[in-house]
Coordinates of C-alpha atoms and ligand atoms in Angstrom, one line a residue:
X1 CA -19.5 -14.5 -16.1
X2 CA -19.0 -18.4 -15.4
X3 CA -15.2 -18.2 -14.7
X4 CA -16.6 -14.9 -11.8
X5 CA -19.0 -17.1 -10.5
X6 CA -16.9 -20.2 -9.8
X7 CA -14.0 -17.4 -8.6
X8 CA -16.5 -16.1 -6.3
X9 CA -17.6 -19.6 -5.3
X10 CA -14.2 -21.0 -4.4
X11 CA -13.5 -17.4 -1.6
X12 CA -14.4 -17.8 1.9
X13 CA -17.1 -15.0 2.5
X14 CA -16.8 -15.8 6.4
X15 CA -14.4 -14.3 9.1
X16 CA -11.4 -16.4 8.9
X17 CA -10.5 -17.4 12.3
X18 CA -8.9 -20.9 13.6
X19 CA -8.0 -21.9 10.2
X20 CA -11.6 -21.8 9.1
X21 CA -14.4 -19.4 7.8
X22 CA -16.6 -18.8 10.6
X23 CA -19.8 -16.6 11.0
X24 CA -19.8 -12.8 12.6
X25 CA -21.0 -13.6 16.9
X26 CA -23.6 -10.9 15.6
X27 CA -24.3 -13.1 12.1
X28 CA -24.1 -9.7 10.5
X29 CA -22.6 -8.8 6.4
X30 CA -22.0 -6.9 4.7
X31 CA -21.6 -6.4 1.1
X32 CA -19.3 -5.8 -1.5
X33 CA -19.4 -3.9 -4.6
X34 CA -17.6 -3.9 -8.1
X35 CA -16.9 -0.5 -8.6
X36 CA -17.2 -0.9 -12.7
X37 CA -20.7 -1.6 -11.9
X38 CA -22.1 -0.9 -8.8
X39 CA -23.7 -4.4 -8.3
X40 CA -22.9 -6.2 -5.4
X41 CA -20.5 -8.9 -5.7
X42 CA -21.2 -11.0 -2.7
X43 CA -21.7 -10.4 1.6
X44 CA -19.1 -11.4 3.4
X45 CA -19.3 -11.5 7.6
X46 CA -19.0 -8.4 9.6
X47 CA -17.0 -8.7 12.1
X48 CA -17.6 -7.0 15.7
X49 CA -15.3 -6.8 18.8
X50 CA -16.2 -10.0 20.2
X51 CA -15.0 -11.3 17.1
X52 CA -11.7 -9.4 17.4
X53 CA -11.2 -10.9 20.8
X54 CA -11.4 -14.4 19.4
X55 CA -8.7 -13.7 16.9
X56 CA -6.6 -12.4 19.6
X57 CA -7.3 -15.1 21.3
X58 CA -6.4 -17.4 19.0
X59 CA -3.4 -15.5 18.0
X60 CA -2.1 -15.5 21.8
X61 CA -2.8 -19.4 22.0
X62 CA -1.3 -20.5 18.3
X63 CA 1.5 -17.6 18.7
X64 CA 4.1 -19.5 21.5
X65 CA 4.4 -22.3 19.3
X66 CA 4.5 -20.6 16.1
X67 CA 7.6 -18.5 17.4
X68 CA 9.3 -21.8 18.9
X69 CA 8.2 -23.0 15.0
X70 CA 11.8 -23.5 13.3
X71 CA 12.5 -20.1 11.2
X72 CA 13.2 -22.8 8.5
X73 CA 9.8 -24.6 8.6
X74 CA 8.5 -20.8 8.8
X75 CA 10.2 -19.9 5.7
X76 CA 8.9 -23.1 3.9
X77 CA 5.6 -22.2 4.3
X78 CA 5.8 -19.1 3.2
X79 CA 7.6 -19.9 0.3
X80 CA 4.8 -22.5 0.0
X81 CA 2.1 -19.7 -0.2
X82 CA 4.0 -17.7 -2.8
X83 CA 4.2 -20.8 -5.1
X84 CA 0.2 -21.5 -4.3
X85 CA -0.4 -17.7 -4.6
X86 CA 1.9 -17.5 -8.1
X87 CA 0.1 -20.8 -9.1
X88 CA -3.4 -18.7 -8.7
X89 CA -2.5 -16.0 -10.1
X90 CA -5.1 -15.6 -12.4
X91 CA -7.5 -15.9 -9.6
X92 CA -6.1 -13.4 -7.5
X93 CA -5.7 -11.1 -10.6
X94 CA -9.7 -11.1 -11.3
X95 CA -10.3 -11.2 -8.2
X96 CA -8.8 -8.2 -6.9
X97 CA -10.3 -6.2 -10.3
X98 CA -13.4 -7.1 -9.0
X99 CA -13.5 -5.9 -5.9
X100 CA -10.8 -2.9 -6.9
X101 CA -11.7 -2.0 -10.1
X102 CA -8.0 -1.8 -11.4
X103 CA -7.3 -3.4 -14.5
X104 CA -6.2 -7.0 -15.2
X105 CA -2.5 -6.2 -15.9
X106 CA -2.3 -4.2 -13.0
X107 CA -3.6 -6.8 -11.2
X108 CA -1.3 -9.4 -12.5
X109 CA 1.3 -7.2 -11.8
X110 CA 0.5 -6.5 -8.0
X111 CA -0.1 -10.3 -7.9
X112 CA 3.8 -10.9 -8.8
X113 CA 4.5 -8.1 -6.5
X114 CA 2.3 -8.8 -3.6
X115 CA 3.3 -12.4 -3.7
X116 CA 7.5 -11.4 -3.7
X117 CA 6.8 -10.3 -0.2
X118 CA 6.2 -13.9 0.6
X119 CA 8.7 -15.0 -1.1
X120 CA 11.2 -12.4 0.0
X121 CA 10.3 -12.6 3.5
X122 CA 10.7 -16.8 3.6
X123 CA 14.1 -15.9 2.7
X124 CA 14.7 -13.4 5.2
X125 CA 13.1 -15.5 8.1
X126 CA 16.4 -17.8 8.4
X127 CA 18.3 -14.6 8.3
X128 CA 17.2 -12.7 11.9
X129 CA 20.7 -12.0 13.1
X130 CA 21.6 -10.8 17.2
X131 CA 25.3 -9.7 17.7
X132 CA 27.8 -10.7 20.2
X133 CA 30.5 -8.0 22.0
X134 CA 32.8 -8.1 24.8
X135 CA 31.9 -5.4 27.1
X136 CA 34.8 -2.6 26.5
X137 CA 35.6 -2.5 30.6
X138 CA 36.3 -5.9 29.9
X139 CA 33.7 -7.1 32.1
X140 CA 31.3 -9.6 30.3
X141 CA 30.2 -10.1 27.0
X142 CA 27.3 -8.0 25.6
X143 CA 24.7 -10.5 23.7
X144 CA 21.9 -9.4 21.4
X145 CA 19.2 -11.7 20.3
X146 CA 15.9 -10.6 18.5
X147 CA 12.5 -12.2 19.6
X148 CA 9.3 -11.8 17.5
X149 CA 7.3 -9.0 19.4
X150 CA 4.0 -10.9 19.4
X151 CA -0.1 -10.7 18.4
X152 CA 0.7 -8.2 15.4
X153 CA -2.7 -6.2 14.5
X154 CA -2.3 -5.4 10.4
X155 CA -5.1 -2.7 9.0
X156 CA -4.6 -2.5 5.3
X157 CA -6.5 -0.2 2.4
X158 CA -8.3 -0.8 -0.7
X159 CA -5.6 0.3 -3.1
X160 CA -3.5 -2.3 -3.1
X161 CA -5.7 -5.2 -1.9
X162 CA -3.2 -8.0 -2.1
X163 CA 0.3 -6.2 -1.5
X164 CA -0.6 -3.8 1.3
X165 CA -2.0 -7.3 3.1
X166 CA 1.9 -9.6 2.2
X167 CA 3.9 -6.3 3.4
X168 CA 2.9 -7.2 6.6
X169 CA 2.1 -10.8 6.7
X170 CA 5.2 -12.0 5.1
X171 CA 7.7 -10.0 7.8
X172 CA 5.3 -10.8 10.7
X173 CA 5.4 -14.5 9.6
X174 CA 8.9 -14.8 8.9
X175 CA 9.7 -13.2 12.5
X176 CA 7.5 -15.6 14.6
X177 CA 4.3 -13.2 15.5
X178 CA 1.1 -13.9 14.8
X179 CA -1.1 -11.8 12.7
X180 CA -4.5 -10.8 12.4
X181 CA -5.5 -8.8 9.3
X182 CA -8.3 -6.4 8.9
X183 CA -8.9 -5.5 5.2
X184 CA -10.3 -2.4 4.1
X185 CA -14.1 -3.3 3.9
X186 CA -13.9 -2.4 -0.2
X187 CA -11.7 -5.1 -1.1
X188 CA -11.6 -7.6 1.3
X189 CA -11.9 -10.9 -0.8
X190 CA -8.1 -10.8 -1.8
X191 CA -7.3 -11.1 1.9
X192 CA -10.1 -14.0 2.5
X193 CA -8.9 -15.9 -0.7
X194 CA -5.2 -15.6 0.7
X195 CA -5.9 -17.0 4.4
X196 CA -7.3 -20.0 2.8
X197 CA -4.2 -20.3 0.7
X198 CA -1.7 -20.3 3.7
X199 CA -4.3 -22.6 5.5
X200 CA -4.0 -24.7 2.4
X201 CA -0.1 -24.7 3.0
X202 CA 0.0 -25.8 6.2
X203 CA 0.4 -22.6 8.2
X204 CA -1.6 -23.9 11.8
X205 CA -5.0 -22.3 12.7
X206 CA -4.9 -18.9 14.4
X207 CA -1.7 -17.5 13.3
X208 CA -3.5 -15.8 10.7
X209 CA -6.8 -14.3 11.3
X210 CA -8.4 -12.2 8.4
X211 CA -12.0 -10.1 10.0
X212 CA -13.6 -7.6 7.3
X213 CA -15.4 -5.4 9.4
X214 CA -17.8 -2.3 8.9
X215 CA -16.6 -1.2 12.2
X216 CA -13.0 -0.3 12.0
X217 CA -12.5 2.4 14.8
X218 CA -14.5 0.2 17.6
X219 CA -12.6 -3.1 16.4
X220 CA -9.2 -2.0 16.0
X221 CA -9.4 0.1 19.4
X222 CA -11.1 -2.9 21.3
X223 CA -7.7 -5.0 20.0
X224 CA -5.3 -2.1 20.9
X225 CA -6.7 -1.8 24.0
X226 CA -5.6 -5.7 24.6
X227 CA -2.3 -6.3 26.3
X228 CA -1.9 -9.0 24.7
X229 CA -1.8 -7.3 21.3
X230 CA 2.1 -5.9 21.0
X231 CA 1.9 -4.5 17.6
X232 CA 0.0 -2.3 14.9
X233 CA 0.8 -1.9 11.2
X234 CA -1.3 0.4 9.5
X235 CA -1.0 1.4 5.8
X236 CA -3.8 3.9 5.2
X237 CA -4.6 7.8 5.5
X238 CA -2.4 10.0 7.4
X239 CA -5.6 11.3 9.3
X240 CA -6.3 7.4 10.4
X241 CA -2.9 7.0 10.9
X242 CA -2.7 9.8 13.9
X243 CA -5.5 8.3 15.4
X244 CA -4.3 5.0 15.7
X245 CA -0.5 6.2 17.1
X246 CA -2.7 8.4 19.9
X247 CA -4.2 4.8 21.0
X248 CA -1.5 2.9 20.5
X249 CA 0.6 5.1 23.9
X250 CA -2.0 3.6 26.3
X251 CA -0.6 0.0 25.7
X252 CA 2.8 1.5 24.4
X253 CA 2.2 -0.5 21.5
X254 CA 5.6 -1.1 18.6
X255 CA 3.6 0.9 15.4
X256 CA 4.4 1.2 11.5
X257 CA 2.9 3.5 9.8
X258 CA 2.4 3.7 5.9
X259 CA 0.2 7.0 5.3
X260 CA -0.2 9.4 3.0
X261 CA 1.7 10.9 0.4
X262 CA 1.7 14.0 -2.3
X263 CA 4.7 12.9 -4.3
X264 CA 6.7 15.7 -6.9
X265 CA 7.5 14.3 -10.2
X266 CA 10.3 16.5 -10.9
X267 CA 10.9 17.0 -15.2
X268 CA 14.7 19.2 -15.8
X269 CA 14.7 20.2 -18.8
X270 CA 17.6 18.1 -19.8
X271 CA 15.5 15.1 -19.2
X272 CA 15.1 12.8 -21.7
X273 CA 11.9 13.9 -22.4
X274 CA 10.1 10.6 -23.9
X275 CA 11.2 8.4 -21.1
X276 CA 9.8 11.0 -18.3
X277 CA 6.8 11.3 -20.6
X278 CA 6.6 7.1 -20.1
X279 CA 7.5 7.6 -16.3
X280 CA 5.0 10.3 -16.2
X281 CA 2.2 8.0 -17.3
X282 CA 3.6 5.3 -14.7
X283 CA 3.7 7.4 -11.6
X284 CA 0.3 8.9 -12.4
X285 CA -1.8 6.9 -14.3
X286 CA -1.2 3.1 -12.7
X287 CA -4.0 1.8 -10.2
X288 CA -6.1 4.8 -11.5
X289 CA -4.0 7.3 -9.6
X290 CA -4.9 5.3 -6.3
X291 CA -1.7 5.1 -5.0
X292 CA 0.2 6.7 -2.1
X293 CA 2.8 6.9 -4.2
X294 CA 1.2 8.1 -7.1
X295 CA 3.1 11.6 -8.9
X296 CA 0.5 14.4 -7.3
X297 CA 2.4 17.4 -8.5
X298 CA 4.3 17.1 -11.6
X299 CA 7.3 20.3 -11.7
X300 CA 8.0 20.6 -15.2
X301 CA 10.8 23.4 -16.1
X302 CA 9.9 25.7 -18.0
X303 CA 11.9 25.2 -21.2
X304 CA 10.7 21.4 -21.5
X305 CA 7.0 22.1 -20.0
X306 CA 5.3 23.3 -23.2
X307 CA 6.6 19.7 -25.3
X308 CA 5.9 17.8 -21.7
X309 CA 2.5 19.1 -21.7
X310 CA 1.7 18.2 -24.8
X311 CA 2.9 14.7 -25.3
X312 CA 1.8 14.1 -21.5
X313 CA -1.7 15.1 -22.8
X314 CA -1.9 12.9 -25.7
X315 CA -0.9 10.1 -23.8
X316 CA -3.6 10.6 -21.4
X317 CA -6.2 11.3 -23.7
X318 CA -5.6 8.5 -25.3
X319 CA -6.4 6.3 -22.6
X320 CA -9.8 3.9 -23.0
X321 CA -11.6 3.3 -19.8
X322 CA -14.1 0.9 -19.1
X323 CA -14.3 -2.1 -16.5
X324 CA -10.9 -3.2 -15.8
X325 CA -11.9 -6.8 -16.8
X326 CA -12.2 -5.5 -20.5
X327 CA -9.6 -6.4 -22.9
X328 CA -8.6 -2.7 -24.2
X329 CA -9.2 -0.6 -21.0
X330 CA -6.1 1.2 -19.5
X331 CA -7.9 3.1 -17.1
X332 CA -10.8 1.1 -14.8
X333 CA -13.3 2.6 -12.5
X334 CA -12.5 4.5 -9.3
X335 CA -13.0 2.5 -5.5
X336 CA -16.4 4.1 -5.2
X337 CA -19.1 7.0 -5.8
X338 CA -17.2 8.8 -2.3
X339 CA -14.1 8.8 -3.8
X340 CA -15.1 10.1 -7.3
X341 CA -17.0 12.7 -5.5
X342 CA -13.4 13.7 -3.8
X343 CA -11.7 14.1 -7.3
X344 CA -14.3 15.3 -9.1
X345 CA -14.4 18.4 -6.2
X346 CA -10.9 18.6 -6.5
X347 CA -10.8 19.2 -10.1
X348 CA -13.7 21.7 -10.0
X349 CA -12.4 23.6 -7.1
X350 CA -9.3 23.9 -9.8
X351 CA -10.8 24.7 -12.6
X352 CA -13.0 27.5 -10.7
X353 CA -9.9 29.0 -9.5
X354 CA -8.6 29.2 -13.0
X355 CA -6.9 26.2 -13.8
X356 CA -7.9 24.7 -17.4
X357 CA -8.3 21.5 -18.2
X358 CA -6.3 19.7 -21.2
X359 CA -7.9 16.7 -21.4
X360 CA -10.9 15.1 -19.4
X361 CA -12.3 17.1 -16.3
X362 CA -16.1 15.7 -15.9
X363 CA -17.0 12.0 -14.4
X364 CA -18.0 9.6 -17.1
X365 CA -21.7 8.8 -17.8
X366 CA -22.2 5.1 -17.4
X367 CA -23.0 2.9 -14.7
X368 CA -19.9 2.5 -11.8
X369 CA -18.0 4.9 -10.4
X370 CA -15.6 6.4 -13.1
X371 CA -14.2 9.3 -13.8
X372 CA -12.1 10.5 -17.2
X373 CA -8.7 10.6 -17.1
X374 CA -7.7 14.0 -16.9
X375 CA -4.9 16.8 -16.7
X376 CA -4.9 20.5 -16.1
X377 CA -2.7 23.2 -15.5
X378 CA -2.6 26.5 -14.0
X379 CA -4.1 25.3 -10.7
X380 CA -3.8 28.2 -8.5
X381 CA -0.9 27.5 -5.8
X382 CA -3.2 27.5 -3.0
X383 CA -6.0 25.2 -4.5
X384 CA -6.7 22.0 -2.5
X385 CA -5.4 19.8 -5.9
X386 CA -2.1 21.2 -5.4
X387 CA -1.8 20.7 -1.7
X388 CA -4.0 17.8 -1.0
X389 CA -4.1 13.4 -1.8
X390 CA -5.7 13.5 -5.5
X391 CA -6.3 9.7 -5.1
X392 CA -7.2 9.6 -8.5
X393 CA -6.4 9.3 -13.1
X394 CA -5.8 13.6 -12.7
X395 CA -2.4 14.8 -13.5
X396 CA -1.7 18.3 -12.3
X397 CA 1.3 20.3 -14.4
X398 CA 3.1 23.1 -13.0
X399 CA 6.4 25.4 -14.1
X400 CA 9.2 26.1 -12.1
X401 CA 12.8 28.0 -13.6
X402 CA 15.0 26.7 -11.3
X403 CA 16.7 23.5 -9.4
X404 CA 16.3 25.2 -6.7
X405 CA 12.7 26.5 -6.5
X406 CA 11.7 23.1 -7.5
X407 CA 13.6 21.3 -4.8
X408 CA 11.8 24.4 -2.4
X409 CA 7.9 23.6 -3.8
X410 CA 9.2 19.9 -3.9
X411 CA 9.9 19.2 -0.3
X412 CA 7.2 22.3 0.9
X413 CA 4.3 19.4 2.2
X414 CA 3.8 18.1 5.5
X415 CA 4.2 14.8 3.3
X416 CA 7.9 12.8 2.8
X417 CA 6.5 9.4 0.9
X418 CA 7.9 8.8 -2.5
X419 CA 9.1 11.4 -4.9
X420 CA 10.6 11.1 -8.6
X421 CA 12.5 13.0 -10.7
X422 CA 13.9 13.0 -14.3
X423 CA 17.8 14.4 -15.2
X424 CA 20.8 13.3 -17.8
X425 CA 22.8 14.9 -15.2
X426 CA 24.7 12.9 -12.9
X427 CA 25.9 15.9 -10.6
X428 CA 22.1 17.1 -10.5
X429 CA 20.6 13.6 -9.6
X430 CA 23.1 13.0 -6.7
X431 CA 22.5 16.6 -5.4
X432 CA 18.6 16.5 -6.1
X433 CA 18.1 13.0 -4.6
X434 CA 20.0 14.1 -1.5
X435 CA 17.8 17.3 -0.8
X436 CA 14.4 15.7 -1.3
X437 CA 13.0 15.7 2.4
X438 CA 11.2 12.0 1.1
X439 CA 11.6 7.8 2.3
X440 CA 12.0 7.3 -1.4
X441 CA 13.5 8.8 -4.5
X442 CA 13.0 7.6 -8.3
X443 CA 15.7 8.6 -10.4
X444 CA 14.2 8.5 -13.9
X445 CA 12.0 5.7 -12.7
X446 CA 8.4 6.0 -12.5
X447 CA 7.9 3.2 -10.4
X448 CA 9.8 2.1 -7.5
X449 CA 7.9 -0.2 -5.1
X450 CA 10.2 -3.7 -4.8
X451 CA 9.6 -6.1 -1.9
X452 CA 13.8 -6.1 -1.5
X453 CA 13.7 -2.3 -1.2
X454 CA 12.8 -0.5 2.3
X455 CA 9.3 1.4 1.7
X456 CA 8.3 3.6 4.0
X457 CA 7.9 7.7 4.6
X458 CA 9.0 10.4 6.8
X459 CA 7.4 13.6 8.1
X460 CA 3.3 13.1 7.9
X461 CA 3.8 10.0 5.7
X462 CA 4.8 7.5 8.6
X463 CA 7.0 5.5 10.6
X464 CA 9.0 2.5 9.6
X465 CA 9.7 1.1 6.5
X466 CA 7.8 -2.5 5.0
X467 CA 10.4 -4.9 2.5
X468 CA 13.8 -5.1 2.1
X469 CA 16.0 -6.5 5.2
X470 CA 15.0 -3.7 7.0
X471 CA 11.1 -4.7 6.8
X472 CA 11.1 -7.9 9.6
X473 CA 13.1 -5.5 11.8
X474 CA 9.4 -4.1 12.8
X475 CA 8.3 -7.1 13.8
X476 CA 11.5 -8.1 15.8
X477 CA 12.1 -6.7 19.5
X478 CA 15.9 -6.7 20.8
X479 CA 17.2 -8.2 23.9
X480 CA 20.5 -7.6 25.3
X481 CA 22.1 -10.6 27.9
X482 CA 24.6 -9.6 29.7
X483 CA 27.2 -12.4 30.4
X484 CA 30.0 -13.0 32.2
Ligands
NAD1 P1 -8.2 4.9 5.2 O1 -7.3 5.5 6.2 O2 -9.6 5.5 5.1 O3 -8.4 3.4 5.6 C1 -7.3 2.5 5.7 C2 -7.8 1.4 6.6 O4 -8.0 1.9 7.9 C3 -9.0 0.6 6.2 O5 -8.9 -0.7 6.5 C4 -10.1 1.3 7.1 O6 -11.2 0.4 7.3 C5 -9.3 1.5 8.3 N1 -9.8 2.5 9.2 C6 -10.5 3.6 8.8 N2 -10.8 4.4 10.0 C7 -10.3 3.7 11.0 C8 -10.2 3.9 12.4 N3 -10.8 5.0 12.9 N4 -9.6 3.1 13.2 C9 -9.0 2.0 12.7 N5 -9.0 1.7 11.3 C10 -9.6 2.5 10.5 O7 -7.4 4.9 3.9 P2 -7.9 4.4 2.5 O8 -8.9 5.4 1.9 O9 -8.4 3.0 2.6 O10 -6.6 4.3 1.7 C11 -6.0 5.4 1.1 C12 -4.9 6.0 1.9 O11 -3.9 5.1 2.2 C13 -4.2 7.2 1.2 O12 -4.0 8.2 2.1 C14 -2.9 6.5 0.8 O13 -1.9 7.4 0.6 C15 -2.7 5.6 1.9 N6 -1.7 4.5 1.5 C16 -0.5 4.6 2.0 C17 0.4 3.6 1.6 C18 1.8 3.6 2.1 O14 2.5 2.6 2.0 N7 2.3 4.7 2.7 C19 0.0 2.6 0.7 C20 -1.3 2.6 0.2 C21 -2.1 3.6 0.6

């Protein structure tokens, strides 16, 4: 525990506003848990609405001269925080299983992706491009210039403790607005440990604010209610998400929205039925099933499903779980005892209706918030588990005959966030990728997050889009000049 403690030691546990960590006004903390255990890891400060005035504050006063800030010198210093974020990897790894519970690889992994979005964004922020036209009357020439839309409020969830917080940083950065980040109150550690990295780098006091708070709802509306404030990015529920595009109309506030999902993981029977047995256990099984993009219903035809089932089962069976700081666990614990409660209900609600379980099923007995990694089939079609978020290590199986019933059950969710199928057939995975009503499609890919691709949803699952060249576009307003 030596290497936890000095980890621990060396993260600000304060609000970090002006460059520093500073106390809550109120002096209030609150804690935070590893959910492998259930002990409390450390307090950190609390934040409260006069605290989310001062970060605006500061954001308004640092943000003029972090606009007029050369994009080049802007770039460098994000490139300097990916280098000082890659250099700590290790620390940021641990860290975020700590507070997450994910394990270490995984971390590592969403370390080198979380930290791209630095580094991908430094290179976009020399790239913001207007356009020049000569009106077609012949009258004047048409100029277009983008300008960084100002005070940027980010809210960002548990899953992805490090990533969710860059996807937005990075562009917001590299575009000249200030941010202030509010981290899901689970895991916000990751997001302390990287302010003090950028402050480390250089990047002046009050462009980046980082306040944990217990009280999201009254802090984020007290900010959106601002004028200053000019923008929201949230990445969170869909239910959350609603509520936060309602408030954002008063101010007529710019909004991206990364929400929920319920992604089909579409098996044909002339798949190749190993690798979608691999991308299977990918789209499922990685971060414990906490992910918005994580394969919720997985359409099997029916002439591959038996031999799908069964390999898909062994895999999952075989899984070990235990804290994700263990060498040997694949599967760690879930965020906490609320959410376990959510797929454990899910799962009996199933299995009640007449589903039946493969593999796992039941929570595990030990202390911190686990639950066995499971699959089941025969979950009756109007179930909550086949309709709902599972949010967690449960894969549900279901048949389908045809291309076209599954692209029908596919696309039949209020949902449109990421969506994966597996084909040999090249006629099929143009025709199938084209109907999918979803932002994103993985063609025998189990994973398809990349900080150069454009993430993002449609339908219930969002507005906008975070990475790629599209992602600084949010944080960009345009102006037209009209010249002579
Ligand atoms: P959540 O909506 O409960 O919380 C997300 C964030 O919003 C947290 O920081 C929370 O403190 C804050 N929040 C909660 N209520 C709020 C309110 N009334 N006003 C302002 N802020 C509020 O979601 P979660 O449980 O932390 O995360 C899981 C959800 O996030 C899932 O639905 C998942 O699909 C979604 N998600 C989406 C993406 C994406 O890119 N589309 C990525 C990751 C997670």
């Amino acid at each position: 525990m030596n290497d936890v403690n000095a980890l621990l030691d060396s993260v600000p546990t304060g609000l970090w506003l002006a460059g520093g960590p500073a106390a809550a006004a109120s002096g209030a903390t609150f804690d935070v848990v590893n959910p492998a255990t259930g002990d409390v890891l450390v307090g950190v400060a609390d934040a409260g609405v006069t605290d989310a005035h001062l970060a605006l504050d500061q954001a308004v006063e640092a943000g003029a001269a972090w606009a007029a800030t050369a994009p080049r010198r802007r770039g460098e210093i994000l490139r300097a925080a990916f280098d000082a974020v890659t250099a700590r990897a290790d620390d940021f790894a641990l860290l975020m299983t700590l507070e997450m519970g994910k394990i270490l690889a995984e971390s590592r992994g969403e370390v080198t992706y979380g930290a791209e979005f630095l580094r991908w964004f430094s290179e976009e922020a020399v790239r913001v491009h207007g356009r020049t036209a000569t009106a077609p009357a012949g009258t004047g020439r048409i100029v277009v210039v983008k300008q960084p839309v100002g005070p940027a409020l980010a809210i960002t969830p548990w899953n992805f403790p490090l990533a969710m917080g860059t996807r937005k940083i990075g562009p917001a950065l590299a575009a000249g607005c200030p941010i202030i980040v509010k981290p899901a109150e689970d895991t916000p550690l990751t997001m302390l440990l990287l302010a003090k990295v950028f402050a480390d780098v250089g990047l002046p006091p009050g462009v980046l604010s980082v306040i944990p708070t217990t009280s999201a709802a009254d802090v984020s509306a007290a900010l959106m209610s601002d004028p200053r404030l000019r923008k929201v990015s949230f990445t969170g529920s869909t239910g959350v998400g609603r509520a936060l595009i309602r408030q954002s109309a008063d101010q007529v506030l710019r909004t991206s929205m990364e929400l929920g999902g319920n992604a089909p993981f579409i098996v044909f029977d002339d798949a190749d039925l190993d690798a979608a047995v691999d991308g299977a256990m990918l789209a499922k099984m990685r971060n414990g099933g906490e992910a918005c993009t994580a394969a919720n219903r997985i359409l099997v035809q029916n002439g591959i499903r038996p031999a799908f089932t069964e390999a898909l089962t062994a895999r999952i069976a075989a899984m070990s779980v235990g804290p994700g700081y263990d060498a040997g666990s694949d599967l760690g614990p879930i965020i906490n005892a609320k959410q376990v409660d959510s797929v454990a209900a899910l799962v009996d609600e199933a299995v009640a209706g007449g589903a039946t379980v493969h593999t796992g099923g039941h929570r595990l007995d030990r202390p911190g918030y686990f639950y066995a990694p499971t699959l089941i089939t025969g979950a009756p079609e109007d179930s909550r588990i086949a309709g709902d978020e599972i949010f967690g290590p449960v894969a549900v199986i279901s048949g389908f005959d045809t291309e076209a019933e599954a692209i029908a059950r596919a696309n039949d969710t209020e949902y449109g966030l990421a969506s994966y199928f597996y084909t040999r057939d090249l006629d099929r995975a143009m025709r199938v990728s084209a109907a999918l009503e979803y932002g994103m499609v993985g063609v025998n890919r189990g994973v398809i997050s990349d900080p150069a691709a454009p993430f993002g949803g449609i339908k219930s699952s969002g507005l906008g889009v975070e990475g790629g060249s599209e992602g600084i576009e949010e944080y960009l307003n345009t102006k037209y000049i009209a010249l002579t």
